Amino acid sequence: MDTAYSTDLRTWKTLYTGVNEKNKMFSNLFSKSNYAPFSYVGKNSDGSYSVWAPDVMYNPKMKKWVQYFCTTSSFIKSNLCYATADRIEGPYTYKGTFLYSGFVSNTVSKTNLKAITGATDGNRYYPNNSYNYKKFPNAIDPSVFYDFNGRLWMVYGSWSGGIYILELNESTGLPKHNINNGNNTDKYFGKKIAGGNHQSIEGPYILPHSGSGYYYLFVSYGGLTSNGGYQIRMFRSKNPDGPYVDARGRQFMGGKNADYGVKVMGNYNLPGLTKAYMAPGHNSAIRDNDNKVYLVYHTRFNDGAEYHEPRVHQMFLNQDGWLCAAPYAYSGETISPTGYNMNDMSGSYKIVFHYHTKVNGDISNNYTIQLGKNYSVSGKFSGSWGYTARTNFMHIKIGNVTYKGVFLKQMDEAKSKTLVAFTAIGDNNDSIWGVKV
């Protein structure tokens, strides 16, 4: 559990770190007299305690900063907890554990399942005394948001039965459990909105964007290692609890995960980077007061190690209302609302495709193309391109796929020069980035 802050979204200063009493983010979580957060899950396979994936937000009704997080000991035995503070940087006081997963007949009594649903219902949740993990969630990776009408929601889940959502009581910050068992709904766990059958999907985050009228669901696929194919996917909905669909208009409620979700980014290399970026994922997203949208995630590198760092990229709405990620990390740039001239836009580009079909350790190749002043695409690929006058909107067609996005100018990550770039999303769930060279 690390806490850090930044004044430029590029460099970070650590405040607290560690899963022990020296971590001053919490006043009582790691206290020897407070075993409650770990009393159900116990220790992990290394003989230590696991605390994962915190999400912090201000709850005006409670007049507190509320941190939601999870403790866990296996791929299914987990629980969600919350803590409150008067300042965003803490210290946070652990208040309770409110949702459990991975229970069976001899552990269900340690949960609140019966208190919430009125029964333990072993046939439903743990048939043959085995947790039904392909249907029901692993209770980790919580994140919380307010919808356009001021209702509070929590989305959570990892692999197992998929991603679930619950409405919260703003006065308490805890789930309402106000739905009944049904098709993809469960009174205890909430409503399933993506995934299932123990396919890779985790780290859900929902960004409401009043400018587009959509809620954007971000998730990560793949394994959390440098070569594990970790990547960011995106869906959207007009409603906070779905249905969430991709650029093909499809929900991921069954089938193969690679076939669903806009691939925002995977492994890649670009001009100005000293090594390929690997396994970008478990992101959050922020819409600032100036309407800039930021994608915040962690990335590993093609260096044979598992070291990782945070990165922040700006995102932009395309003409179809999808959010496209800038190729380089944010360095203070502001996109031109009226677009760019032909000399800026045309020329030779290094491009990278983020293919939705790939959930593996492959690094996307760089290809060279030319955007001609006659709106032709030539070089490695042929096609056409265009733009919308007096806006930053652009489109490019390669083969049978049309990608829609924006032109922008930004510094490369070595901060050696400002480059013209484009980012666009295809109607097939692929993304494409271009950097002028």
Tab-separated table of C-alpha atoms in Angstrom, residues 68-362:
chain	number	residue	atom	x	y	z
A	68	TYR	CA	-12.456	1.459	-0.246
A	69	PHE	CA	-9.961	-1.395	-0.450
A	70	CYS	CA	-9.685	-5.159	-0.194
A	71	THR	CA	-7.850	-7.760	1.829
A	72	THR	CA	-7.333	-11.189	0.325
A	73	SER	CA	-5.532	-14.501	0.720
A	74	SER	CA	-6.345	-16.433	-2.471
A	75	PHE	CA	-7.787	-15.952	-5.947
A	76	ILE	CA	-11.316	-16.122	-4.501
A	77	LYS	CA	-11.130	-15.638	-0.723
A	78	SER	CA	-11.336	-11.886	-0.305
A	79	ASN	CA	-13.346	-9.109	1.250
A	80	LEU	CA	-14.042	-5.424	0.735
A	81	CYS	CA	-13.339	-2.927	3.520
A	82	TYR	CA	-13.656	0.795	4.063
A	83	ALA	CA	-11.913	3.458	6.135
A	84	THR	CA	-12.529	7.175	6.644
A	85	ALA	CA	-10.402	10.286	7.131
A	86	ASP	CA	-10.764	14.033	7.472
A	87	ARG	CA	-8.002	14.683	4.916
A	88	ILE	CA	-7.345	13.003	1.620
A	89	GLU	CA	-3.838	12.009	2.698
A	90	GLY	CA	-5.160	10.432	5.917
A	91	PRO	CA	-4.680	8.950	8.358
A	92	TYR	CA	-7.604	6.644	7.587
A	93	THR	CA	-9.446	4.766	10.300
A	94	TYR	CA	-10.640	1.278	9.394
A	95	LYS	CA	-14.410	1.137	9.895
A	96	GLY	CA	-15.448	-2.283	8.746
A	97	THR	CA	-15.632	-5.122	6.250
A	98	PHE	CA	-18.822	-5.271	4.226
A	99	LEU	CA	-18.603	-7.791	1.352
A	100	TYR	CA	-17.064	-11.270	1.244
A	101	SER	CA	-16.258	-13.860	-1.416
A	102	GLY	CA	-14.853	-17.392	-1.503
A	103	PHE	CA	-16.926	-18.654	1.431
A	104	VAL	CA	-18.023	-22.259	1.963
A	105	SER	CA	-20.008	-24.053	4.656
A	106	ASN	CA	-17.421	-23.738	7.432
A	107	THR	CA	-16.526	-20.076	6.695
A	108	VAL	CA	-19.826	-18.503	5.655
A	109	SER	CA	-20.655	-17.771	9.312
A	110	LYS	CA	-17.737	-15.322	9.341
A	111	THR	CA	-19.453	-13.251	6.649
A	112	ASN	CA	-22.558	-11.083	6.572
A	113	LEU	CA	-24.281	-13.131	3.838
A	114	LYS	CA	-27.114	-14.358	6.078
A	115	ALA	CA	-27.623	-10.921	7.609
A	116	ILE	CA	-28.058	-9.428	4.129
A	117	THR	CA	-30.002	-12.153	2.330
A	118	GLY	CA	-31.700	-13.994	5.197
A	119	ALA	CA	-30.002	-17.297	4.368
A	120	THR	CA	-26.648	-18.813	3.462
A	121	ASP	CA	-28.004	-20.716	0.406
A	122	GLY	CA	-25.178	-23.161	-0.136
A	123	ASN	CA	-26.743	-24.539	-3.309
A	124	ARG	CA	-26.462	-21.110	-4.879
A	125	TYR	CA	-23.126	-19.850	-3.623
A	126	TYR	CA	-21.098	-22.957	-2.819
A	127	PRO	CA	-22.589	-26.110	-4.371
A	128	ASN	CA	-20.760	-29.268	-3.281
A	129	ASN	CA	-19.097	-27.028	-0.685
A	130	SER	CA	-17.033	-25.270	-3.356
A	131	TYR	CA	-17.425	-21.505	-3.949
A	132	ASN	CA	-19.125	-20.947	-7.297
A	133	TYR	CA	-16.339	-18.674	-8.509
A	134	LYS	CA	-17.138	-18.930	-12.221
A	135	LYS	CA	-20.490	-17.268	-11.551
A	136	PHE	CA	-19.895	-15.063	-8.527
A	137	PRO	CA	-17.148	-12.464	-8.063
A	138	ASN	CA	-13.856	-12.229	-6.266
A	139	ALA	CA	-14.466	-9.302	-3.895
A	140	ILE	CA	-11.466	-7.113	-4.747
A	141	ASP	CA	-10.644	-3.971	-6.791
A	142	PRO	CA	-13.443	-1.659	-5.622
A	143	SER	CA	-13.999	1.787	-7.114
A	144	VAL	CA	-16.774	4.252	-6.377
A	145	PHE	CA	-18.508	6.988	-8.394
A	146	TYR	CA	-21.519	9.308	-8.410
A	147	ASP	CA	-23.882	9.092	-11.374
A	148	PHE	CA	-25.412	12.065	-13.186
A	149	ASN	CA	-28.319	12.077	-10.717
A	150	GLY	CA	-26.183	12.046	-7.579
A	151	ARG	CA	-26.577	8.333	-6.781
A	152	LEU	CA	-23.516	6.559	-5.406
A	153	TRP	CA	-22.239	3.286	-6.891
A	154	MET	CA	-19.424	0.808	-6.394
A	155	VAL	CA	-18.004	-1.414	-9.130
A	156	TYR	CA	-15.648	-4.267	-8.241
A	157	GLY	CA	-14.399	-7.732	-9.187
A	158	SER	CA	-11.497	-9.685	-10.662
A	159	TRP	CA	-11.530	-12.759	-12.926
A	160	SER	CA	-13.893	-15.335	-11.301
A	161	GLY	CA	-17.525	-14.440	-11.983
A	162	GLY	CA	-16.660	-11.084	-13.500
A	163	ILE	CA	-17.334	-7.434	-12.721
A	164	TYR	CA	-20.255	-6.505	-10.474
A	165	ILE	CA	-21.886	-3.229	-9.448
A	166	LEU	CA	-23.811	-2.251	-6.303
A	167	GLU	CA	-25.604	0.951	-5.415
A	168	LEU	CA	-24.353	2.486	-2.155
A	169	ASN	CA	-26.137	4.367	0.596
A	170	GLU	CA	-24.526	7.799	0.578
A	171	SER	CA	-25.200	8.306	4.297
A	172	THR	CA	-23.208	5.211	5.271
A	173	GLY	CA	-21.051	4.572	2.207
A	174	LEU	CA	-22.199	0.929	2.279
A	175	PRO	CA	-24.174	-1.204	-0.227
A	176	LYS	CA	-27.952	-0.929	-0.337
A	177	HIS	CA	-28.446	-4.532	-1.516
A	178	ASN	CA	-31.652	-3.295	-3.121
A	179	ILE	CA	-31.978	-5.828	-5.961
A	180	ASN	CA	-33.184	-9.426	-5.996
A	181	ASN	CA	-31.691	-12.612	-7.396
A	182	GLY	CA	-32.240	-12.923	-11.119
A	183	ASN	CA	-30.503	-13.178	-14.474
A	184	ASN	CA	-27.049	-11.658	-13.816
A	185	THR	CA	-28.282	-10.078	-10.580
A	186	ASP	CA	-27.741	-11.133	-6.993
A	187	LYS	CA	-29.061	-9.538	-3.827
A	188	TYR	CA	-25.716	-9.886	-2.056
A	189	PHE	CA	-23.180	-9.251	-4.816
A	190	GLY	CA	-25.190	-6.905	-7.031
A	191	LYS	CA	-25.475	-6.819	-10.810
A	192	LYS	CA	-22.976	-8.417	-13.145
A	193	ILE	CA	-21.918	-6.031	-15.916
A	194	ALA	CA	-19.000	-7.825	-17.595
A	195	GLY	CA	-16.888	-10.985	-17.637
A	196	GLY	CA	-17.397	-14.297	-15.910
A	197	ASN	CA	-16.380	-17.935	-16.241
A	198	HIS	CA	-13.005	-17.058	-14.677
A	199	GLN	CA	-11.675	-15.189	-17.704
A	200	SER	CA	-9.151	-12.424	-17.131
A	201	ILE	CA	-10.863	-9.155	-16.331
A	202	GLU	CA	-10.164	-6.931	-13.318
A	203	GLY	CA	-9.490	-3.455	-11.993
A	204	PRO	CA	-12.862	-1.953	-13.016
A	205	TYR	CA	-13.256	1.812	-13.011
A	206	ILE	CA	-16.280	3.800	-14.202
A	207	LEU	CA	-15.906	7.407	-15.367
A	208	PRO	CA	-19.130	9.417	-15.769
A	209	HIS	CA	-18.716	12.039	-18.531
A	210	SER	CA	-21.594	14.522	-18.644
A	211	GLY	CA	-20.177	16.051	-21.826
A	212	SER	CA	-20.802	12.882	-23.810
A	213	GLY	CA	-23.652	11.551	-21.693
A	214	TYR	CA	-21.881	8.217	-21.222
A	215	TYR	CA	-20.445	6.190	-18.381
A	216	TYR	CA	-17.119	4.632	-19.402
A	217	LEU	CA	-16.165	1.285	-17.902
A	218	PHE	CA	-12.433	0.559	-17.928
A	219	VAL	CA	-11.104	-2.909	-17.116
A	220	SER	CA	-7.815	-4.781	-17.509
A	221	TYR	CA	-7.335	-8.112	-19.274
A	222	GLY	CA	-4.380	-10.483	-19.098
A	223	GLY	CA	-1.940	-11.453	-16.382
A	224	LEU	CA	-0.253	-8.926	-14.118
A	225	THR	CA	3.335	-9.542	-15.243
A	226	SER	CA	5.513	-7.882	-17.833
A	227	ASN	CA	4.786	-10.589	-20.412
A	228	GLY	CA	1.300	-11.394	-19.182
A	229	GLY	CA	-0.585	-9.416	-21.798
A	230	TYR	CA	-1.993	-6.949	-19.262
A	231	GLN	CA	-3.919	-4.224	-21.104
A	232	ILE	CA	-6.678	-1.638	-20.797
A	233	ARG	CA	-10.131	-2.196	-22.299
A	234	MET	CA	-13.132	0.135	-22.422
A	235	PHE	CA	-16.921	-0.152	-22.658
A	236	ARG	CA	-19.634	2.478	-22.274
A	237	SER	CA	-23.277	2.842	-21.275
A	238	LYS	CA	-25.976	5.474	-20.923
A	239	ASN	CA	-26.802	4.022	-17.493
A	240	PRO	CA	-24.522	3.615	-14.463
A	241	ASP	CA	-25.368	-0.084	-14.109
A	242	GLY	CA	-25.238	-0.891	-17.816
A	243	PRO	CA	-25.571	-2.461	-20.257
A	244	TYR	CA	-21.925	-1.660	-21.122
A	245	VAL	CA	-21.002	-2.184	-24.779
A	246	ASP	CA	-17.883	-1.846	-26.925
A	247	ALA	CA	-17.373	-0.165	-30.320
A	248	ARG	CA	-19.140	-3.103	-31.947
A	249	GLY	CA	-22.128	-2.543	-29.685
A	250	ARG	CA	-21.619	-5.792	-27.768
A	251	GLN	CA	-21.575	-6.663	-24.074
A	252	PHE	CA	-18.978	-8.995	-22.602
A	253	MET	CA	-21.290	-11.366	-20.774
A	254	GLY	CA	-19.994	-14.578	-22.294
A	255	GLY	CA	-17.592	-15.816	-24.946
A	256	LYS	CA	-13.875	-15.082	-25.247
A	257	ASN	CA	-12.692	-11.899	-23.520
A	258	ALA	CA	-10.413	-10.806	-26.401
A	259	ASP	CA	-13.473	-10.437	-28.641
A	260	TYR	CA	-14.981	-7.721	-26.445
A	261	GLY	CA	-13.991	-4.236	-25.374
A	262	VAL	CA	-12.143	-1.398	-27.073
A	263	LYS	CA	-8.439	-1.983	-26.569
A	264	VAL	CA	-7.223	1.376	-25.267
A	265	MET	CA	-3.606	0.237	-25.055
A	266	GLY	CA	-1.386	-2.809	-24.698
A	267	ASN	CA	2.382	-3.344	-25.048
A	268	TYR	CA	4.011	-0.719	-27.277
A	269	ASN	CA	7.096	1.230	-28.266
A	270	LEU	CA	7.242	4.715	-29.770
A	271	PRO	CA	9.888	7.149	-31.015
A	272	GLY	CA	11.523	8.800	-28.001
A	273	LEU	CA	11.054	5.849	-25.645
A	274	THR	CA	14.194	4.033	-24.494
A	275	LYS	CA	12.357	0.714	-24.140
A	276	ALA	CA	8.958	-0.756	-24.817
A	277	TYR	CA	6.176	-0.234	-22.302
A	278	MET	CA	4.627	-3.464	-21.101
A	279	ALA	CA	1.490	-4.517	-19.254
A	280	PRO	CA	-0.266	-1.145	-18.904
A	281	GLY	CA	-3.330	-1.511	-16.740
A	282	HIS	CA	-5.432	-1.300	-13.582
A	283	ASN	CA	-6.282	2.272	-14.426
A	284	SER	CA	-8.441	4.997	-13.057
A	285	ALA	CA	-9.663	8.045	-14.985
A	286	ILE	CA	-10.303	11.632	-13.977
A	287	ARG	CA	-12.250	14.455	-15.600
A	288	ASP	CA	-10.791	17.682	-14.236
A	289	ASN	CA	-12.492	21.029	-13.715
A	290	ASP	CA	-11.119	22.231	-17.057
A	291	ASN	CA	-12.740	19.181	-18.724
A	292	LYS	CA	-9.427	17.497	-19.437
A	293	VAL	CA	-9.655	13.731	-19.000
A	294	TYR	CA	-6.683	11.801	-17.628
A	295	LEU	CA	-6.022	8.078	-17.768
A	296	VAL	CA	-3.961	6.976	-14.748
A	297	TYR	CA	-2.382	3.508	-14.809
A	298	HIS	CA	0.760	1.551	-13.996
A	299	THR	CA	3.147	0.142	-16.575
A	300	ARG	CA	6.044	-2.276	-16.681
A	301	PHE	CA	8.891	-2.281	-19.195
A	302	ASN	CA	10.643	-4.584	-21.622
A	303	ASP	CA	13.695	-4.903	-19.387
A	304	GLY	CA	13.423	-8.445	-18.059
A	305	ALA	CA	12.152	-7.259	-14.676
A	306	GLU	CA	8.813	-6.579	-13.007
A	307	TYR	CA	9.527	-3.021	-11.880
A	308	HIS	CA	6.581	-0.736	-12.581
A	309	GLU	CA	5.758	2.975	-12.541
A	310	PRO	CA	2.625	5.108	-12.744
A	311	ARG	CA	1.800	6.929	-15.963
A	312	VAL	CA	-0.833	9.513	-16.868
A	313	HIS	CA	-2.083	10.053	-20.427
A	314	GLN	CA	-4.632	12.592	-21.549
A	315	MET	CA	-7.774	11.283	-23.268
A	316	PHE	CA	-9.974	12.934	-25.868
A	317	LEU	CA	-13.493	12.344	-27.181
A	318	ASN	CA	-13.744	11.395	-30.835
A	319	GLN	CA	-16.727	12.153	-33.070
A	320	ASP	CA	-18.519	9.017	-31.907
A	321	GLY	CA	-18.076	9.819	-28.216
A	322	TRP	CA	-15.309	7.300	-27.487
A	323	LEU	CA	-12.328	8.311	-25.351
A	324	CYS	CA	-8.975	7.986	-27.138
A	325	ALA	CA	-5.694	7.947	-25.195
A	326	ALA	CA	-2.807	10.196	-26.230
A	327	PRO	CA	0.274	8.207	-27.325
A	328	TYR	CA	2.654	9.862	-24.834
A	329	ALA	CA	2.397	10.577	-21.127
A	330	TYR	CA	0.894	13.929	-20.201
A	331	SER	CA	3.306	16.858	-20.026
A	332	GLY	CA	0.925	19.807	-19.771
A	333	GLU	CA	-0.331	19.858	-23.362
A	334	THR	CA	-3.701	21.288	-24.369
A	335	ILE	CA	-5.284	20.093	-27.583
A	336	SER	CA	-6.279	22.778	-30.085
A	337	PRO	CA	-10.086	22.933	-30.219
A	338	THR	CA	-9.917	24.322	-33.764
A	339	GLY	CA	-7.501	21.725	-35.077
A	340	TYR	CA	-4.265	21.989	-37.055
A	341	ASN	CA	-3.176	23.006	-40.547
A	342	MET	CA	-2.441	20.667	-43.442
A	343	ASN	CA	1.320	21.026	-43.079
A	344	ASP	CA	1.036	19.868	-39.472
A	345	MET	CA	-1.260	16.932	-40.189
A	346	SER	CA	0.278	15.558	-43.390
A	347	GLY	CA	3.620	13.797	-43.521
A	348	SER	CA	5.376	10.639	-42.394
A	349	TYR	CA	4.180	8.840	-39.243
A	350	LYS	CA	5.228	5.917	-37.117
A	351	ILE	CA	2.037	4.082	-36.212
A	352	VAL	CA	1.162	1.434	-33.623
A	353	PHE	CA	-1.926	-0.761	-33.660
A	354	HIS	CA	-3.388	-2.009	-30.392
A	355	TYR	CA	-5.012	-5.174	-31.703
A	356	HIS	CA	-7.981	-6.334	-29.668
A	357	THR	CA	-7.306	-9.942	-30.667
A	358	LYS	CA	-4.047	-10.018	-28.691
A	359	VAL	CA	-4.002	-10.705	-24.957
A	360	ASN	CA	-0.370	-11.780	-24.703
A	361	GLY	CA	3.180	-10.476	-24.297
A	362	ASP	CA	3.653	-9.392	-27.922
